């Protein structure tokens, strides 16, 4: 896909494109929605279930050419009459199910003008998911491919890497190189040649609003089988997993998503080698040292009952507690105040929980509504601060990292347990 | 012991957990609900926050069993339909992702109780005044002296009297004191111990009312006070949470500075506050030495070549930190004063560690000294014990 989307409206007078919905967006519901039209009453009910909210109704009204204020029920009745248009919109509504806020916000910020964005933004600053996707789809259906890719990417934990062994300037600016699908596809193909047992295919390159690029590749992981819904026959194939490589603008760093990490790193290495024309290029884990003192200062702030509660301890696991028996101790709760009171009690009565950071298996802190699990591993001689980013979208992760850096001088990175080249147990 | 517990005891057993601060009750039972309504509405002893949760794997939601990575997961995930974000929630136990808005889940009630000490004190006072209208409050603490027949007794809310004489062993041995206890689990050690320590759990006061208080005080009035000193060591109660938390919170509040100050806890050794003197100069000396040490560590110097400071260096630094040293009656020089301060610091630190039973934490003085020879003679130099780093 070499084109950057923008103002190529899908033809809504024709039936939706099966290949786009079924293959690119992995929407099995395509067949359900098409066959649901046989029963108009059931189709009308499904429309009412899925297409809700004032902002989405506005889009429906403008598509139907309705100028006057009309009740939502009448609008949906009118929409049900226009079966082809209704199928398009219903597919978008089905696509909106189980999508996170962050990928939609990413693409909306990249694609839509501020006038449209203001119309679908709630008071809390969030976008109405369905209305946003309808606007994106009607602007250019390829925006939905980006939403699909970014949704998978935001969902998974990443491993940060930095470039090593690179000498000299790239023969072509990295940003220009990585946005060229032919070049990237070739790199993926090279990686597939090196790992013949792995079935790798280039999917797409997603531009990000900060000038960076997200490379998406498909990895067919293992054999699997499924039953076809219509005739119940067995369909044999491969279960797929998407791999993501989020490159820095100049290519000196990359965040890898997907397993095994060594395979994703191999793709990244091929991209760097092709761009820098050097066989020695490879990405190594991004290790940012932290001092024990800075970590202690952070833990003190997190257990301070009077600190304005921007970061508060909600869980700690220590291998060797200060209690008389030195048992492994897990203190956890939902209310930070209660957990902090217990930590202070134990510290005041028996001794410090955090004095020896090697004995702290993990802590969880509450920040911006999320429970962040932090570990302080020491592979070799450097103390690291790592956090589990699985399930938390990347926007929040960046904000959390920025917060730790600004207030405590800590450079936290997502946990690299899976990073290649680590000796076993190095992060324990 | 009766064969069957009296109904009042049963009721107290129901009420007691409802008065615990921070208690989380999932699926509150009807009798708990009716007591909560009374405790919150009529008596104001607790404030109740109601929310809902769902189970990571719930037999009532068959879908949840199909999708679960761990079909035995026991995770309970708090979810409030009104305030929860639209993004998925994660099970803290197994990490499974849930979309309770897209895939509706069975929600179950959860109650979170927080205790209100002021209302507990008011309840005790009401009871005391019902027995003796002219009961006299003792100081600022929630404690009252009241006449029961011809005897005088004292009733107090223990949780409000921490750090006062009413909680001490000596006072209880000398006077007929009844402790009403709100945080029953924190003070569990004082119930059923020595005969002169009498405790009335708040739950029993709530259930039995004034009659229970009158009966307990009557038992006190009939007892033989003062009790003789016990043969063995006096019963020492375990440290009480609020007291320690408050002390530690005060220490942290004092330490709190804009930005991280990595060495500001240096006057604590092995978790024991070793420089407890109210004198800011002692603290300042330790802080200054710690700052110097931090600087040395930052420069990458080993323990062997740390910089040592002379008394004069320290006196100059103190002048900057806390103002000029005053000349005492003994007309000591600044250096002699600093020497004396350091001896005090070392003595205090040793005593504090000994009191906490942690002499092993520091085998030597907190601030070490050595004598160096220079062109004018000998000079005494100081540095923080290297074992601290």
PDB file of C-alpha atoms in Angstrom, chain B residues 101-284:
ATOM      1  CA  UNK B 101     -19.137  -2.029  28.279  1.00  0.00           C
ATOM      2  CA  UNK B 102     -19.076  -3.987  25.037  1.00  0.00           C
ATOM      3  CA  UNK B 103     -19.586  -7.387  26.620  1.00  0.00           C
ATOM      4  CA  UNK B 104     -21.828  -6.705  29.623  1.00  0.00           C
ATOM      5  CA  UNK B 105     -20.893  -8.523  32.806  1.00  0.00           C
ATOM      6  CA  UNK B 106     -22.797  -9.448  35.916  1.00  0.00           C
ATOM      7  CA  UNK B 107     -21.960  -6.808  38.497  1.00  0.00           C
ATOM      8  CA  UNK B 108     -21.873  -7.528  42.209  1.00  0.00           C
ATOM      9  CA  UNK B 109     -22.116  -5.045  45.073  1.00  0.00           C
ATOM     10  CA  UNK B 110     -19.077  -4.011  47.060  1.00  0.00           C
ATOM     11  CA  UNK B 111     -19.036  -1.865  50.178  1.00  0.00           C
ATOM     12  CA  UNK B 112     -15.988   0.004  51.441  1.00  0.00           C
ATOM     13  CA  UNK B 113     -16.168   1.206  55.018  1.00  0.00           C
ATOM     14  CA  UNK B 114     -14.162   4.014  56.530  1.00  0.00           C
ATOM     15  CA  UNK B 115     -14.331   4.626  60.263  1.00  0.00           C
ATOM     16  CA  UNK B 116     -15.045   8.038  61.729  1.00  0.00           C
ATOM     17  CA  UNK B 117     -13.244   8.414  65.016  1.00  0.00           C
ATOM     18  CA  UNK B 118     -14.952  11.666  65.995  1.00  0.00           C
ATOM     19  CA  UNK B 119     -18.355   9.975  66.003  1.00  0.00           C
ATOM     20  CA  UNK B 120     -16.986   7.100  68.061  1.00  0.00           C
ATOM     21  CA  UNK B 121     -15.788   9.613  70.652  1.00  0.00           C
ATOM     22  CA  UNK B 122     -19.221  11.246  70.616  1.00  0.00           C
ATOM     23  CA  UNK B 123     -20.870   7.855  71.142  1.00  0.00           C
ATOM     24  CA  UNK B 124     -18.678   7.129  74.163  1.00  0.00           C
ATOM     25  CA  UNK B 125     -19.419  10.558  75.581  1.00  0.00           C
ATOM     26  CA  UNK B 126     -23.176  10.063  75.166  1.00  0.00           C
ATOM     27  CA  UNK B 127     -22.919   6.758  77.032  1.00  0.00           C
ATOM     28  CA  UNK B 128     -20.819   8.262  79.790  1.00  0.00           C
ATOM     29  CA  UNK B 129     -23.205  11.181  80.249  1.00  0.00           C
ATOM     30  CA  UNK B 130     -26.204   8.829  80.357  1.00  0.00           C
ATOM     31  CA  UNK B 131     -24.580   7.118  83.331  1.00  0.00           C
ATOM     32  CA  UNK B 132     -23.303  10.234  85.073  1.00  0.00           C
ATOM     33  CA  UNK B 133     -24.678  13.519  83.899  1.00  0.00           C
ATOM     34  CA  UNK B 134     -21.816  15.386  85.527  1.00  0.00           C
ATOM     35  CA  UNK B 135     -18.999  13.361  84.013  1.00  0.00           C
ATOM     36  CA  UNK B 136     -15.872  15.470  83.620  1.00  0.00           C
ATOM     37  CA  UNK B 137     -13.721  15.439  80.450  1.00  0.00           C
ATOM     38  CA  UNK B 138     -10.002  14.922  81.122  1.00  0.00           C
ATOM     39  CA  UNK B 139      -7.895  17.193  78.988  1.00  0.00           C
ATOM     40  CA  UNK B 140      -8.288  17.249  75.223  1.00  0.00           C
ATOM     41  CA  UNK B 141      -8.322  13.473  74.805  1.00  0.00           C
ATOM     42  CA  UNK B 142     -11.664  11.636  74.571  1.00  0.00           C
ATOM     43  CA  UNK B 143     -11.546  10.534  78.200  1.00  0.00           C
ATOM     44  CA  UNK B 144     -14.034  11.194  80.992  1.00  0.00           C
ATOM     45  CA  UNK B 145     -14.002  10.756  84.767  1.00  0.00           C
ATOM     46  CA  UNK B 146     -17.377   9.681  86.069  1.00  0.00           C
ATOM     47  CA  UNK B 147     -18.877   8.690  89.375  1.00  0.00           C
ATOM     48  CA  UNK B 148     -20.497   5.297  89.662  1.00  0.00           C
ATOM     49  CA  UNK B 149     -22.133   5.046  93.046  1.00  0.00           C
ATOM     50  CA  UNK B 150     -19.372   6.117  95.420  1.00  0.00           C
ATOM     51  CA  UNK B 151     -16.499   5.055  93.176  1.00  0.00           C
ATOM     52  CA  UNK B 152     -14.834   7.075  90.498  1.00  0.00           C
ATOM     53  CA  UNK B 153     -13.952   5.468  87.183  1.00  0.00           C
ATOM     54  CA  UNK B 154     -12.496   6.653  83.906  1.00  0.00           C
ATOM     55  CA  UNK B 155     -13.743   5.772  80.423  1.00  0.00           C
ATOM     56  CA  UNK B 156     -11.820   6.669  77.317  1.00  0.00           C
ATOM     57  CA  UNK B 157     -11.786   5.956  73.602  1.00  0.00           C
ATOM     58  CA  UNK B 158      -8.375   4.310  73.270  1.00  0.00           C
ATOM     59  CA  UNK B 159      -7.931   5.207  69.605  1.00  0.00           C
ATOM     60  CA  UNK B 160      -8.154   8.898  70.493  1.00  0.00           C
ATOM     61  CA  UNK B 161      -5.834   8.605  73.487  1.00  0.00           C
ATOM     62  CA  UNK B 162      -2.719   7.228  71.849  1.00  0.00           C
ATOM     63  CA  UNK B 163       0.349   8.933  73.135  1.00  0.00           C
ATOM     64  CA  UNK B 164      -1.407  10.130  76.296  1.00  0.00           C
ATOM     65  CA  UNK B 165      -1.039   8.747  79.803  1.00  0.00           C
ATOM     66  CA  UNK B 166      -4.378   6.916  79.540  1.00  0.00           C
ATOM     67  CA  UNK B 167      -2.894   4.207  77.369  1.00  0.00           C
ATOM     68  CA  UNK B 168       0.104   3.506  79.575  1.00  0.00           C
ATOM     69  CA  UNK B 169       0.418   0.437  81.676  1.00  0.00           C
ATOM     70  CA  UNK B 170       1.232   2.383  84.842  1.00  0.00           C
ATOM     71  CA  UNK B 171      -1.876   4.541  84.618  1.00  0.00           C
ATOM     72  CA  UNK B 172      -4.153   1.562  84.044  1.00  0.00           C
ATOM     73  CA  UNK B 173      -2.633  -0.229  87.029  1.00  0.00           C
ATOM     74  CA  UNK B 174      -3.223   2.745  89.284  1.00  0.00           C
ATOM     75  CA  UNK B 175      -6.688   3.827  88.104  1.00  0.00           C
ATOM     76  CA  UNK B 176      -9.895   2.063  87.093  1.00  0.00           C
ATOM     77  CA  UNK B 177      -9.821   2.821  83.356  1.00  0.00           C
ATOM     78  CA  UNK B 178     -12.082   1.354  80.697  1.00  0.00           C
ATOM     79  CA  UNK B 179     -10.703   1.468  77.156  1.00  0.00           C
ATOM     80  CA  UNK B 180     -13.300   1.598  74.429  1.00  0.00           C
ATOM     81  CA  UNK B 181     -11.493   0.235  71.359  1.00  0.00           C
ATOM     82  CA  UNK B 182     -12.504   1.104  67.821  1.00  0.00           C
ATOM     83  CA  UNK B 183      -9.620  -0.437  65.833  1.00  0.00           C
ATOM     84  CA  UNK B 184     -10.025  -3.806  67.538  1.00  0.00           C
ATOM     85  CA  UNK B 185      -7.443  -5.663  65.474  1.00  0.00           C
ATOM     86  CA  UNK B 186      -4.699  -3.130  66.092  1.00  0.00           C
ATOM     87  CA  UNK B 187      -5.205  -3.368  69.818  1.00  0.00           C
ATOM     88  CA  UNK B 188      -5.962  -7.071  69.939  1.00  0.00           C
ATOM     89  CA  UNK B 189      -2.939  -7.585  72.183  1.00  0.00           C
ATOM     90  CA  UNK B 190      -4.440  -5.641  75.042  1.00  0.00           C
ATOM     91  CA  UNK B 191      -7.639  -7.596  75.301  1.00  0.00           C
ATOM     92  CA  UNK B 192      -7.723 -10.527  77.683  1.00  0.00           C
ATOM     93  CA  UNK B 193      -4.273  -9.769  79.102  1.00  0.00           C
ATOM     94  CA  UNK B 194      -3.475  -8.330  82.498  1.00  0.00           C
ATOM     95  CA  UNK B 195      -6.474  -7.905  84.808  1.00  0.00           C
ATOM     96  CA  UNK B 196      -6.023  -4.140  85.001  1.00  0.00           C
ATOM     97  CA  UNK B 197      -6.329  -3.624  81.267  1.00  0.00           C
ATOM     98  CA  UNK B 198     -10.010  -3.568  80.505  1.00  0.00           C
ATOM     99  CA  UNK B 199     -11.161  -3.123  76.938  1.00  0.00           C
ATOM    100  CA  UNK B 200     -14.635  -2.765  75.509  1.00  0.00           C
ATOM    101  CA  UNK B 201     -14.749  -3.251  71.741  1.00  0.00           C
ATOM    102  CA  UNK B 202     -16.738  -0.502  70.078  1.00  0.00           C
ATOM    103  CA  UNK B 203     -18.942  -3.121  68.411  1.00  0.00           C
ATOM    104  CA  UNK B 204     -20.088  -4.367  71.826  1.00  0.00           C
ATOM    105  CA  UNK B 205     -20.802  -0.820  72.953  1.00  0.00           C
ATOM    106  CA  UNK B 206     -22.918  -0.303  69.823  1.00  0.00           C
ATOM    107  CA  UNK B 207     -24.851  -3.541  70.339  1.00  0.00           C
ATOM    108  CA  UNK B 208     -25.277  -3.459  74.113  1.00  0.00           C
ATOM    109  CA  UNK B 209     -25.685   0.294  74.453  1.00  0.00           C
ATOM    110  CA  UNK B 210     -25.398   2.174  77.725  1.00  0.00           C
ATOM    111  CA  UNK B 211     -26.196  -0.938  79.763  1.00  0.00           C
ATOM    112  CA  UNK B 212     -23.064  -2.653  78.535  1.00  0.00           C
ATOM    113  CA  UNK B 213     -20.961   0.359  79.437  1.00  0.00           C
ATOM    114  CA  UNK B 214     -22.580   0.559  82.889  1.00  0.00           C
ATOM    115  CA  UNK B 215     -21.941  -3.128  83.552  1.00  0.00           C
ATOM    116  CA  UNK B 216     -18.257  -2.912  82.536  1.00  0.00           C
ATOM    117  CA  UNK B 217     -17.703   0.224  84.602  1.00  0.00           C
ATOM    118  CA  UNK B 218     -19.445  -1.480  87.529  1.00  0.00           C
ATOM    119  CA  UNK B 219     -16.934  -4.347  87.320  1.00  0.00           C
ATOM    120  CA  UNK B 220     -14.150  -1.767  87.385  1.00  0.00           C
ATOM    121  CA  UNK B 221     -15.595  -0.034  90.422  1.00  0.00           C
ATOM    122  CA  UNK B 222     -15.637  -3.319  92.274  1.00  0.00           C
ATOM    123  CA  UNK B 223     -12.020  -4.220  91.495  1.00  0.00           C
ATOM    124  CA  UNK B 224      -9.080  -3.701  93.827  1.00  0.00           C
ATOM    125  CA  UNK B 225      -7.098  -0.668  92.643  1.00  0.00           C
ATOM    126  CA  UNK B 226      -4.261   0.050  92.486  1.00  0.00           C
ATOM    127  CA  UNK B 227      -2.781  -3.201  91.256  1.00  0.00           C
ATOM    128  CA  UNK B 228       0.655  -4.090  92.533  1.00  0.00           C
ATOM    129  CA  UNK B 229       3.532  -3.971  90.105  1.00  0.00           C
ATOM    130  CA  UNK B 230       3.743  -7.245  88.237  1.00  0.00           C
ATOM    131  CA  UNK B 231       6.579  -9.623  89.108  1.00  0.00           C
ATOM    132  CA  UNK B 232       7.867  -9.919  85.559  1.00  0.00           C
ATOM    133  CA  UNK B 233       8.482  -7.099  83.144  1.00  0.00           C
ATOM    134  CA  UNK B 234       5.477  -4.875  82.601  1.00  0.00           C
ATOM    135  CA  UNK B 235       3.275  -5.909  79.717  1.00  0.00           C
ATOM    136  CA  UNK B 236       4.517  -3.930  76.784  1.00  0.00           C
ATOM    137  CA  UNK B 237       2.038  -3.569  74.012  1.00  0.00           C
ATOM    138  CA  UNK B 238       2.939  -3.794  70.376  1.00  0.00           C
ATOM    139  CA  UNK B 239       3.512  -0.552  68.545  1.00  0.00           C
ATOM    140  CA  UNK B 240       0.292   0.994  67.382  1.00  0.00           C
ATOM    141  CA  UNK B 241      -0.057   1.820  63.717  1.00  0.00           C
ATOM    142  CA  UNK B 242      -1.355   5.398  63.746  1.00  0.00           C
ATOM    143  CA  UNK B 243       1.399   6.498  66.131  1.00  0.00           C
ATOM    144  CA  UNK B 244       4.205   5.107  63.987  1.00  0.00           C
ATOM    145  CA  UNK B 245       2.675   6.087  60.712  1.00  0.00           C
ATOM    146  CA  UNK B 246       2.330   9.609  62.042  1.00  0.00           C
ATOM    147  CA  UNK B 247       5.924   9.683  63.263  1.00  0.00           C
ATOM    148  CA  UNK B 248       7.241   8.422  59.968  1.00  0.00           C
ATOM    149  CA  UNK B 249       4.964  10.748  58.034  1.00  0.00           C
ATOM    150  CA  UNK B 250       6.368  13.659  60.065  1.00  0.00           C
ATOM    151  CA  UNK B 251       9.902  12.597  59.218  1.00  0.00           C
ATOM    152  CA  UNK B 252       9.002  12.358  55.545  1.00  0.00           C
ATOM    153  CA  UNK B 253       7.204  15.683  55.576  1.00  0.00           C
ATOM    154  CA  UNK B 254      10.370  17.261  56.971  1.00  0.00           C
ATOM    155  CA  UNK B 255      12.428  15.580  54.301  1.00  0.00           C
ATOM    156  CA  UNK B 256      10.143  16.515  51.469  1.00  0.00           C
ATOM    157  CA  UNK B 257      11.989  18.950  49.291  1.00  0.00           C
ATOM    158  CA  UNK B 258      11.394  20.059  45.720  1.00  0.00           C
ATOM    159  CA  UNK B 259      12.958  17.351  43.615  1.00  0.00           C
ATOM    160  CA  UNK B 260      14.701  14.262  44.858  1.00  0.00           C
ATOM    161  CA  UNK B 261      17.181  14.716  47.673  1.00  0.00           C
ATOM    162  CA  UNK B 262      18.877  11.376  47.752  1.00  0.00           C
ATOM    163  CA  UNK B 263      20.768  11.644  51.000  1.00  0.00           C
ATOM    164  CA  UNK B 264      18.289  13.305  53.266  1.00  0.00           C
ATOM    165  CA  UNK B 265      17.506  10.148  55.196  1.00  0.00           C
ATOM    166  CA  UNK B 266      21.052   9.583  56.241  1.00  0.00           C
ATOM    167  CA  UNK B 267      20.364  10.111  59.915  1.00  0.00           C
ATOM    168  CA  UNK B 268      18.310   6.918  59.836  1.00  0.00           C
ATOM    169  CA  UNK B 269      20.338   3.776  60.170  1.00  0.00           C
ATOM    170  CA  UNK B 270      18.734   0.402  59.518  1.00  0.00           C
ATOM    171  CA  UNK B 271      15.374   2.101  59.629  1.00  0.00           C
ATOM    172  CA  UNK B 272      16.006   3.577  63.077  1.00  0.00           C
ATOM    173  CA  UNK B 273      16.023   7.340  63.476  1.00  0.00           C
ATOM    174  CA  UNK B 274      19.381   7.748  65.164  1.00  0.00           C
ATOM    175  CA  UNK B 275      19.595  11.517  65.409  1.00  0.00           C
ATOM    176  CA  UNK B 276      16.419  12.382  67.198  1.00  0.00           C
ATOM    177  CA  UNK B 277      17.675  15.420  68.993  1.00  0.00           C
ATOM    178  CA  UNK B 278      15.536  18.481  68.569  1.00  0.00           C
ATOM    179  CA  UNK B 279      18.707  20.431  67.947  1.00  0.00           C
ATOM    180  CA  UNK B 280      18.852  21.410  64.290  1.00  0.00           C
ATOM    181  CA  UNK B 281      22.628  21.726  64.479  1.00  0.00           C
ATOM    182  CA  UNK B 282      23.090  18.027  65.108  1.00  0.00           C
ATOM    183  CA  UNK B 283      20.899  17.204  62.141  1.00  0.00           C
ATOM    184  CA  UNK B 284      22.751  19.795  60.085  1.00  0.00           C
TER     185      UNK B 284
END
